[in-house]
Tab-separated table of C-alpha atoms in Angstrom:
chain	number	residue	atom	x	y	z
A	1	MET	CA	-30.369	15.903	-6.298
A	2	ALA	CA	-32.828	13.802	-8.304
A	3	LEU	CA	-32.223	10.857	-10.672
A	4	LEU	CA	-30.115	11.754	-13.719
A	5	ARG	CA	-31.745	9.944	-16.607
A	6	SER	CA	-29.693	8.001	-19.153
A	7	TRP	CA	-30.306	6.528	-22.600
A	8	VAL	CA	-29.276	3.248	-20.961
A	9	GLU	CA	-32.785	2.316	-19.843
A	10	SER	CA	-31.720	-0.130	-17.135
A	11	ALA	CA	-30.064	2.784	-15.304
A	12	ASN	CA	-33.329	4.679	-14.837
A	13	THR	CA	-35.152	2.499	-12.298
A	14	ALA	CA	-35.380	3.659	-8.686
A	15	ASP	CA	-33.804	0.463	-7.337
A	16	CYS	CA	-30.872	0.266	-9.823
A	17	PRO	CA	-27.573	0.420	-7.914
A	18	PHE	CA	-25.734	2.020	-10.854
A	19	PRO	CA	-27.671	5.014	-12.171
A	20	LEU	CA	-26.058	7.855	-14.029
A	21	ASN	CA	-25.608	9.582	-10.641
A	22	ASN	CA	-23.179	6.813	-9.590
A	23	LEU	CA	-20.777	5.709	-12.408
A	24	PRO	CA	-18.446	3.599	-10.253
A	25	TYR	CA	-15.154	2.409	-11.732
A	26	GLY	CA	-13.890	-1.156	-12.023
A	27	VAL	CA	-11.821	-3.569	-14.091
A	28	PHE	CA	-13.468	-6.204	-16.309
A	29	SER	CA	-12.728	-8.649	-19.073
A	30	THR	CA	-14.670	-10.458	-21.770
A	31	ALA	CA	-14.000	-13.694	-23.624
A	32	GLY	CA	-10.780	-13.424	-25.635
A	33	ALA	CA	-9.961	-9.895	-24.437
A	34	ALA	CA	-7.569	-8.627	-21.745
A	35	PRO	CA	-8.799	-6.972	-18.519
A	36	ARG	CA	-9.360	-3.191	-18.887
A	37	CYS	CA	-11.124	-0.411	-17.045
A	38	GLY	CA	-14.836	0.217	-17.138
A	39	ALA	CA	-17.647	2.115	-15.440
A	40	ALA	CA	-20.990	0.621	-14.368
A	41	ILE	CA	-24.219	2.047	-15.773
A	42	GLY	CA	-27.461	0.116	-15.175
A	43	GLU	CA	-26.927	-3.501	-16.256
A	44	MET	CA	-24.051	-2.512	-18.540
A	45	ILE	CA	-20.356	-1.629	-18.375
A	46	VAL	CA	-18.940	1.294	-20.334
A	47	ASP	CA	-15.713	0.049	-21.942
A	48	LEU	CA	-13.453	2.961	-21.013
A	49	ALA	CA	-10.482	1.606	-22.956
A	50	GLU	CA	-12.606	1.553	-26.122
A	51	CYS	CA	-13.895	5.039	-25.306
A	52	GLU	CA	-10.273	6.224	-25.322
A	53	ALA	CA	-9.555	4.399	-28.550
A	54	ARG	CA	-12.507	6.191	-30.205
A	55	GLY	CA	-11.441	9.580	-28.846
A	56	LEU	CA	-14.478	9.892	-26.575
A	57	LEU	CA	-12.325	10.179	-23.438
A	58	ASP	CA	-8.729	11.184	-22.759
A	59	ALA	CA	-6.905	9.473	-19.877
A	60	GLY	CA	-3.479	9.049	-21.504
A	61	GLY	CA	-4.113	5.382	-22.218
A	62	ALA	CA	-4.689	4.583	-18.527
A	63	PHE	CA	-7.990	2.849	-19.187
A	64	SER	CA	-6.364	0.081	-21.224
A	65	GLN	CA	-4.487	-1.031	-18.095
A	66	PRO	CA	-5.697	-4.000	-15.938
A	67	ARG	CA	-5.886	-1.798	-12.823
A	68	LEU	CA	-7.260	1.680	-12.100
A	69	ASN	CA	-4.005	2.945	-10.501
A	70	ASP	CA	-2.718	4.737	-13.635
A	71	PHE	CA	-5.982	6.636	-14.035
A	72	ILE	CA	-6.206	7.444	-10.298
A	73	ALA	CA	-2.643	8.814	-10.413
A	74	LEU	CA	-3.721	11.464	-12.969
A	75	GLY	CA	-5.304	13.435	-10.118
A	76	ARG	CA	-8.550	15.036	-9.125
A	77	ALA	CA	-8.839	17.405	-12.052
A	78	LYS	CA	-8.736	14.460	-14.476
A	79	TRP	CA	-11.192	12.481	-12.283
A	80	ASP	CA	-13.692	15.388	-12.477
A	81	GLU	CA	-13.123	15.827	-16.202
A	82	VAL	CA	-13.744	12.153	-17.033
A	83	ARG	CA	-16.796	11.964	-14.771
A	84	SER	CA	-18.281	15.054	-16.424
A	85	ARG	CA	-17.595	13.699	-19.909
A	86	LEU	CA	-19.013	10.268	-19.062
A	87	THR	CA	-22.161	11.842	-17.635
A	88	ALA	CA	-22.661	13.830	-20.868
A	89	LEU	CA	-22.003	10.762	-23.067
A	90	LEU	CA	-24.560	8.635	-21.178
A	91	ALA	CA	-27.243	11.238	-20.500
A	92	GLU	CA	-30.712	10.873	-21.933
A	93	GLY	CA	-30.805	12.576	-25.343
A	94	ALA	CA	-27.096	12.080	-26.091
A	95	SER	CA	-26.091	10.000	-29.107
A	96	ALA	CA	-25.882	6.368	-28.053
A	97	ASP	CA	-22.303	5.794	-29.219
A	98	ALA	CA	-20.551	4.943	-25.920
A	99	PRO	CA	-19.320	1.308	-26.187
A	100	LEU	CA	-21.222	-0.921	-23.747
A	101	VAL	CA	-20.694	-4.483	-22.560
A	102	ALA	CA	-23.376	-6.495	-20.776
A	103	MET	CA	-22.383	-6.868	-17.116
A	104	ALA	CA	-23.832	-10.380	-17.110
A	105	GLY	CA	-21.262	-11.512	-19.683
A	106	ALA	CA	-18.195	-9.876	-18.095
A	107	GLU	CA	-15.750	-11.049	-15.474
A	108	LEU	CA	-14.856	-8.517	-12.790
A	109	HIS	CA	-11.311	-8.239	-11.431
A	110	LEU	CA	-9.540	-6.601	-8.508
A	111	PRO	CA	-10.017	-2.896	-9.369
A	112	ILE	CA	-6.714	-1.588	-8.006
A	113	ARG	CA	-3.216	-2.746	-7.394
A	114	VAL	CA	-3.200	-2.505	-3.617
A	115	THR	CA	0.098	-0.884	-2.665
A	116	GLU	CA	-0.398	-1.003	1.097
A	117	TYR	CA	-3.323	-1.947	3.353
A	118	THR	CA	-4.123	-0.463	6.743
A	119	ASP	CA	-7.191	-1.365	8.766
A	120	PHE	CA	-8.664	0.843	11.454
A	121	TYR	CA	-10.965	0.436	14.468
A	122	ALA	CA	-13.286	3.414	14.181
A	123	SER	CA	-16.749	2.339	15.404
A	124	ARG	CA	-17.197	3.098	19.075
A	125	ASN	CA	-19.999	0.507	19.326
A	126	HIS	CA	-17.727	-2.197	17.869
A	127	ALA	CA	-14.672	-1.199	19.887
A	128	PHE	CA	-16.648	-1.201	23.139
A	129	ASN	CA	-18.411	-4.500	22.428
A	130	VAL	CA	-15.213	-6.290	21.498
A	131	GLY	CA	-13.325	-4.656	24.369
A	132	VAL	CA	-15.898	-5.995	26.854
A	133	LEU	CA	-15.425	-9.529	25.469
A	134	PHE	CA	-11.621	-9.363	25.553
A	135	ARG	CA	-10.943	-7.155	28.613
A	136	GLY	CA	-14.167	-6.570	30.526
A	137	PRO	CA	-16.395	-3.411	30.612
A	138	GLU	CA	-14.027	-1.450	32.869
A	139	ASN	CA	-11.218	-1.665	30.317
A	140	ALA	CA	-13.271	-2.009	27.106
A	141	LEU	CA	-12.057	1.199	25.419
A	142	PRO	CA	-8.331	1.935	25.577
A	143	PRO	CA	-7.718	5.447	26.998
A	144	GLN	CA	-6.429	6.803	23.643
A	145	TRP	CA	-9.374	5.501	21.583
A	146	THR	CA	-11.438	8.673	21.636
A	147	HIS	CA	-8.380	10.809	20.863
A	148	MET	CA	-6.978	9.187	17.704
A	149	PRO	CA	-7.796	6.586	15.062
A	150	ILE	CA	-6.319	3.207	15.993
A	151	GLY	CA	-5.185	0.843	13.232
A	152	TYR	CA	-2.753	-1.861	12.194
A	153	ASN	CA	-0.879	-2.539	8.992
A	154	GLY	CA	-2.390	-5.519	7.154
A	155	ARG	CA	-1.382	-7.566	4.117
A	156	ALA	CA	-1.886	-6.051	0.676
A	157	SER	CA	-0.932	-9.397	-0.812
A	158	SER	CA	-4.085	-11.102	0.522
A	159	VAL	CA	-6.607	-8.517	-0.685
A	160	VAL	CA	-8.918	-10.213	-3.221
A	161	VAL	CA	-11.929	-9.253	-5.305
A	162	SER	CA	-15.512	-10.261	-4.543
A	163	GLY	CA	-16.274	-13.857	-5.397
A	164	THR	CA	-12.805	-15.192	-4.572
A	165	PRO	CA	-13.019	-18.201	-2.165
A	166	ILE	CA	-11.326	-17.796	1.232
A	167	ARG	CA	-9.626	-20.768	2.849
A	168	ARG	CA	-10.081	-21.339	6.556
A	169	PRO	CA	-6.636	-20.806	8.164
A	170	MET	CA	-4.627	-23.107	10.347
A	171	GLY	CA	-3.194	-21.394	13.357
A	172	GLN	CA	-1.821	-21.453	16.876
A	173	VAL	CA	-4.494	-21.074	19.555
A	174	ARG	CA	-4.655	-21.326	23.336
A	175	GLY	CA	-5.181	-24.850	24.632
A	176	GLU	CA	-5.638	-26.268	28.148
A	177	ALA	CA	-2.112	-27.700	28.209
A	178	GLY	CA	-0.469	-25.057	26.050
A	179	PRO	CA	-0.718	-23.787	22.492
A	180	GLU	CA	-2.362	-26.007	19.834
A	181	TRP	CA	-2.057	-26.066	16.040
A	182	VAL	CA	-5.592	-26.405	14.691
A	183	PRO	CA	-7.956	-25.151	11.975
A	184	CYS	CA	-9.551	-21.861	13.057
A	185	ARG	CA	-12.719	-22.625	15.054
A	186	ARG	CA	-13.980	-19.044	15.383
A	187	LEU	CA	-13.894	-17.623	11.865
A	188	ASP	CA	-15.590	-14.235	11.508
A	189	LEU	CA	-16.316	-11.376	9.139
A	190	GLU	CA	-15.948	-7.643	9.585
A	191	LEU	CA	-18.301	-5.286	7.778
A	192	GLU	CA	-16.242	-2.338	6.551
A	193	LEU	CA	-15.867	0.364	3.935
A	194	GLY	CA	-12.459	0.776	2.306
A	195	ALA	CA	-11.076	4.130	1.149
A	196	ILE	CA	-8.670	4.198	-1.817
A	197	VAL	CA	-5.890	6.751	-1.652
A	198	GLY	CA	-5.510	8.623	-4.949
A	199	ALA	CA	-2.370	10.681	-4.473
A	200	ASP	CA	1.151	10.267	-3.153
A	201	SER	CA	2.685	12.103	-0.220
A	202	ARG	CA	6.366	12.505	0.543
A	203	MET	CA	8.189	10.823	3.421
A	204	GLY	CA	8.406	13.268	6.327
A	205	GLU	CA	5.336	15.158	5.074
A	206	ARG	CA	2.224	15.414	7.229
A	207	VAL	CA	-1.120	15.508	5.404
A	208	GLY	CA	-3.882	17.702	6.905
A	209	VAL	CA	-7.483	16.493	7.087
A	210	GLU	CA	-8.683	18.680	4.205
A	211	ASP	CA	-5.800	17.600	1.972
A	212	ALA	CA	-6.400	13.981	3.064
A	213	GLU	CA	-10.000	14.167	1.905
A	214	ALA	CA	-8.887	15.531	-1.447
A	215	MET	CA	-6.523	12.572	-1.776
A	216	ILE	CA	-9.277	9.960	-1.493
A	217	PHE	CA	-10.396	8.607	-4.888
A	218	GLY	CA	-13.321	6.522	-3.759
A	219	TYR	CA	-14.697	3.720	-1.624
A	220	VAL	CA	-15.235	-0.043	-1.818
A	221	LEU	CA	-17.035	-2.542	0.360
A	222	LEU	CA	-14.476	-4.441	2.469
A	223	ASN	CA	-14.653	-7.640	4.497
A	224	ASP	CA	-11.715	-8.049	6.873
A	225	TRP	CA	-11.931	-11.816	7.531
A	226	SER	CA	-10.859	-12.529	11.100
A	227	ALA	CA	-9.758	-15.709	12.925
A	228	ARG	CA	-10.917	-14.822	16.448
A	229	ASP	CA	-9.360	-17.719	18.322
A	230	ILE	CA	-5.991	-17.093	16.686
A	231	GLN	CA	-6.444	-13.366	17.394
A	232	ALA	CA	-7.209	-13.924	21.080
A	233	TRP	CA	-3.933	-15.855	21.557
A	234	GLU	CA	-1.657	-13.547	19.527
A	235	TYR	CA	-2.954	-10.001	19.824
A	236	GLN	CA	-1.069	-8.930	22.977
A	237	PRO	CA	1.239	-7.052	22.969
A	238	LEU	CA	1.510	-6.003	19.275
A	239	GLY	CA	-2.041	-6.539	17.970
A	240	PRO	CA	-3.480	-8.804	15.258
A	241	PHE	CA	-1.093	-10.664	12.937
A	242	GLN	CA	-1.909	-14.054	11.416
A	243	SER	CA	-5.533	-13.768	12.545
A	244	LYS	CA	-6.011	-11.058	9.919
A	245	ALA	CA	-3.636	-12.209	7.181
A	246	LEU	CA	-5.855	-14.951	5.709
A	247	GLY	CA	-7.683	-12.632	3.350
A	248	THR	CA	-9.483	-9.331	2.839
A	249	THR	CA	-12.317	-9.225	0.268
A	250	ILE	CA	-13.246	-5.982	-1.488
A	251	GLY	CA	-16.014	-5.198	-3.940
A	252	ALA	CA	-15.282	-4.913	-7.635
A	253	TRP	CA	-16.743	-1.412	-8.005
A	254	VAL	CA	-15.128	1.799	-6.665
A	255	VAL	CA	-17.777	4.405	-5.816
A	256	THR	CA	-16.321	7.909	-6.109
A	257	GLN	CA	-16.492	10.729	-3.619
A	258	ALA	CA	-18.414	12.749	-6.199
A	259	ALA	CA	-21.213	10.155	-6.268
A	260	LEU	CA	-21.449	10.193	-2.460
A	261	GLU	CA	-21.211	13.974	-2.003
A	262	PRO	CA	-25.022	14.506	-1.707
A	263	PHE	CA	-25.068	12.118	1.263
A	264	ARG	CA	-22.340	13.761	3.362
A	265	CYS	CA	-23.214	13.862	7.064
A	266	ALA	CA	-21.769	13.978	10.582
A	267	GLY	CA	-20.661	10.886	12.479
A	268	ALA	CA	-20.956	9.784	16.097
A	269	GLU	CA	-21.012	12.336	18.890
A	270	ARG	CA	-17.606	13.210	20.286
A	271	ALA	CA	-16.655	12.157	23.811
A	272	ASN	CA	-13.969	14.868	23.972
A	273	PRO	CA	-12.368	17.433	21.659
A	274	LEU	CA	-9.839	16.137	19.143
A	275	LEU	CA	-6.403	17.635	18.765
A	276	PRO	CA	-6.245	20.314	16.023
A	277	TYR	CA	-4.594	18.107	13.381
A	278	LEU	CA	-7.740	15.914	13.345
A	279	HIS	CA	-10.313	18.729	13.117
A	280	GLU	CA	-12.687	18.598	10.133
A	281	ARG	CA	-14.249	21.781	8.812
A	282	ARG	CA	-17.183	19.846	7.382
A	283	PRO	CA	-18.650	16.408	8.158
A	284	GLY	CA	-16.553	13.584	6.751
A	285	LEU	CA	-18.985	10.658	6.778
A	286	TYR	CA	-21.932	9.596	4.583
A	287	ASP	CA	-25.562	8.607	5.134
A	288	LEU	CA	-24.980	5.128	3.771
A	289	GLU	CA	-27.020	2.063	4.725
A	290	ILE	CA	-24.661	-0.883	5.044
A	291	GLY	CA	-25.074	-4.496	6.116
A	292	TRP	CA	-24.207	-8.134	5.608
A	293	THR	CA	-25.692	-11.492	4.802
A	294	MET	CA	-24.876	-15.100	5.582
A	295	ASN	CA	-25.979	-17.668	3.004
A	296	GLY	CA	-28.357	-15.084	1.563
A	297	GLN	CA	-30.028	-14.144	4.868
A	298	VAL	CA	-29.692	-10.534	6.043
A	299	MET	CA	-27.960	-10.656	9.412
A	300	GLY	CA	-26.940	-7.081	10.288
A	301	ARG	CA	-27.870	-3.685	8.983
A	302	THR	CA	-26.626	-0.278	10.126
A	303	ASN	CA	-25.344	3.044	8.770
A	304	TYR	CA	-21.846	4.240	7.991
A	305	ASN	CA	-22.598	7.468	9.898
A	306	VAL	CA	-22.205	5.636	13.244
A	307	MET	CA	-18.432	5.833	12.776
A	308	TYR	CA	-16.315	7.966	15.140
A	309	TYR	CA	-13.530	8.788	12.648
A	310	SER	CA	-13.806	9.554	8.939
A	311	SER	CA	-11.452	8.175	6.293
A	312	ALA	CA	-9.906	11.636	5.933
A	313	GLN	CA	-9.112	11.691	9.678
A	314	GLN	CA	-7.671	8.197	9.422
A	315	LEU	CA	-5.470	9.218	6.506
A	316	ALA	CA	-4.320	12.387	8.262
A	317	HIS	CA	-3.388	10.421	11.375
A	318	HIS	CA	-1.673	7.738	9.256
A	319	SER	CA	0.628	10.387	7.801
A	320	SER	CA	1.141	12.273	11.083
A	321	SER	CA	4.513	10.595	11.637
A	322	GLY	CA	5.601	11.488	8.106
A	323	CYS	CA	4.630	8.065	6.777
A	324	PRO	CA	4.402	8.362	2.970
A	325	MET	CA	1.103	7.438	1.337
A	326	ARG	CA	0.856	5.953	-2.171
A	327	VAL	CA	-1.734	5.784	-4.968
A	328	GLY	CA	-3.586	2.514	-4.398
A	329	ASP	CA	-3.202	2.443	-0.613
A	330	LEU	CA	-6.310	0.900	0.937
A	331	LEU	CA	-7.666	2.098	4.282
A	332	GLY	CA	-10.272	-0.086	6.006
A	333	SER	CA	-12.754	1.838	8.105
A	334	GLY	CA	-12.908	-0.799	10.833
A	335	THR	CA	-16.031	-2.803	11.594
A	336	ILE	CA	-19.193	-0.717	11.201
A	337	SER	CA	-21.592	-1.512	14.056
A	338	GLY	CA	-24.632	0.240	15.415
A	339	PRO	CA	-25.859	0.036	18.991
A	340	GLY	CA	-28.288	-2.903	18.572
A	341	ARG	CA	-27.486	-6.585	18.217
A	342	ASP	CA	-28.991	-6.675	14.712
A	343	GLN	CA	-26.822	-3.665	13.783
A	344	THR	CA	-23.489	-5.332	14.494
A	345	GLY	CA	-20.959	-5.969	11.725
A	346	ALA	CA	-19.291	-9.121	13.113
A	347	LEU	CA	-20.416	-12.421	14.580
A	348	LEU	CA	-18.116	-11.909	17.528
A	349	GLU	CA	-20.433	-9.113	18.694
A	350	MET	CA	-23.707	-10.580	17.444
A	351	THR	CA	-23.168	-13.903	19.312
A	352	GLN	CA	-21.418	-12.297	22.288
A	353	GLY	CA	-18.259	-14.256	21.694
A	354	GLY	CA	-20.111	-17.426	20.679
A	355	LYS	CA	-22.394	-17.550	23.759
A	356	VAL	CA	-25.644	-16.612	21.993
A	357	PRO	CA	-26.105	-18.455	18.664
A	358	VAL	CA	-27.938	-16.975	15.699
A	359	THR	CA	-30.236	-18.842	13.334
A	360	VAL	CA	-29.355	-18.763	9.643
A	361	ASN	CA	-31.872	-20.380	7.262
A	362	GLY	CA	-32.936	-22.709	10.083
A	363	ALA	CA	-29.357	-23.627	11.154
A	364	SER	CA	-27.642	-22.517	14.352
A	365	ARG	CA	-24.436	-20.539	13.972
A	366	THR	CA	-21.963	-18.889	16.277
A	367	PHE	CA	-19.111	-18.439	13.810
A	368	ILE	CA	-18.618	-19.134	10.081
A	369	GLU	CA	-18.545	-22.753	8.942
A	370	ASP	CA	-17.026	-24.307	5.805
A	371	GLY	CA	-19.239	-23.616	2.797
A	372	ASP	CA	-20.867	-20.539	4.319
A	373	GLU	CA	-21.005	-17.462	2.047
A	374	ILE	CA	-20.792	-13.966	3.486
A	375	GLY	CA	-21.988	-11.002	1.495
A	376	LEU	CA	-21.795	-7.261	2.156
A	377	PHE	CA	-24.098	-4.575	0.752
A	378	ALA	CA	-24.339	-0.800	0.904
A	379	GLN	CA	-26.486	1.908	-0.641
A	380	ALA	CA	-27.207	5.603	-0.276
A	381	GLN	CA	-30.802	6.552	-1.015
A	382	GLY	CA	-31.463	9.663	-3.078
A	383	GLU	CA	-34.592	11.188	-4.621
A	384	GLY	CA	-35.793	8.442	-6.948
A	385	TYR	CA	-32.389	6.791	-7.160
A	386	ARG	CA	-29.753	4.975	-5.125
A	387	ILE	CA	-26.003	4.789	-5.120
A	388	GLY	CA	-25.002	1.107	-4.798
A	389	PHE	CA	-21.667	-0.644	-4.444
A	390	GLY	CA	-22.467	-4.029	-5.973
A	391	PRO	CA	-21.773	-7.299	-4.172
A	392	CYS	CA	-18.844	-8.198	-1.922
A	393	LEU	CA	-18.988	-11.968	-1.550
A	394	GLY	CA	-16.716	-14.682	-0.180
A	395	ARG	CA	-17.304	-18.389	0.446
A	396	ILE	CA	-15.228	-20.365	2.972
A	397	LEU	CA	-13.182	-23.382	1.913
A	398	PRO	CA	-12.006	-26.045	4.408
A	399	ALA	CA	-8.580	-25.659	6.023
A	400	GLN	CA	-5.563	-27.525	4.670
A	401	PRO	CA	-3.939	-29.155	7.726
């Protein structure tokens, strides 16, 4: 597929993250007006609530809401209808009557009401690297890892939108004479992609992989902030708890499955066959360059297609016990890491547990310090266009003892 040209001129450059091919959804506000739903096009935002008010779109009033959940709940047929109508409204040669707001003058908000948040552990490179640090190479990968997606239930209440400051947590860590109560000394990021569930399932109902894929509305960048010293003390036997509850930052723009469809590809090579309930008939990952920055310097860069499990497989496994899923559930992919040091998605890996510092703008770092800003980025490269996600930024504030 080539670039779809728009009468919004800023959407027609090859390096624009939001061409007509993309049309990601978000929530925005302007001075004196309440938050409402919008779609990004070039350097502008289409005011979807105003589109409804003018009769240009029909979403049952969902776009006037301060979250996308009501629109998402309308289902895939409505998602396709609105995307098709928006594409026609914004295409080159169409009458320029869609209401636009300059992105530079708008405030972006959390795009969804996060009903539940589950984070997975689906990069074999990351799982092995971290396993070596915590348990040694002989026990790096748990025996079940190549057979099922491993995850934990996180805190929906601490999911925040890009640009929200994150406070360094206090916590209990291992000390020489016993546990200590201190500010986190090993604060880290995790480079992830988050899938947004777009349909409910009933309690006791298992969702197959194909149905799971149809339930996914779209994707956001996701940073699962991690307190590694707190994690090392608490994680056995039940896994991470307070080390992951301090905050999860997501991008403001939700990129739809439809926008990513031309970039569908296979993931990492299988170590062994999966059980039938996790079989995919077609590849479930995307050729998507993804990476992260610290204080503006690019630190790591890899591709989403290194992952071992797709979001659809994660969702299918999540429901395999009959666990009900809800519109607005957020599924983190797990840290996305390639095989090389400069392809890792966390400082824990990049610095080998703090033993090998990195240089950031002339300063030595092992973990994140107060005032540091972490940014995530992702893009899929098409023929003369790219599908971008916008920024996913968070700056660290000092702990409050």
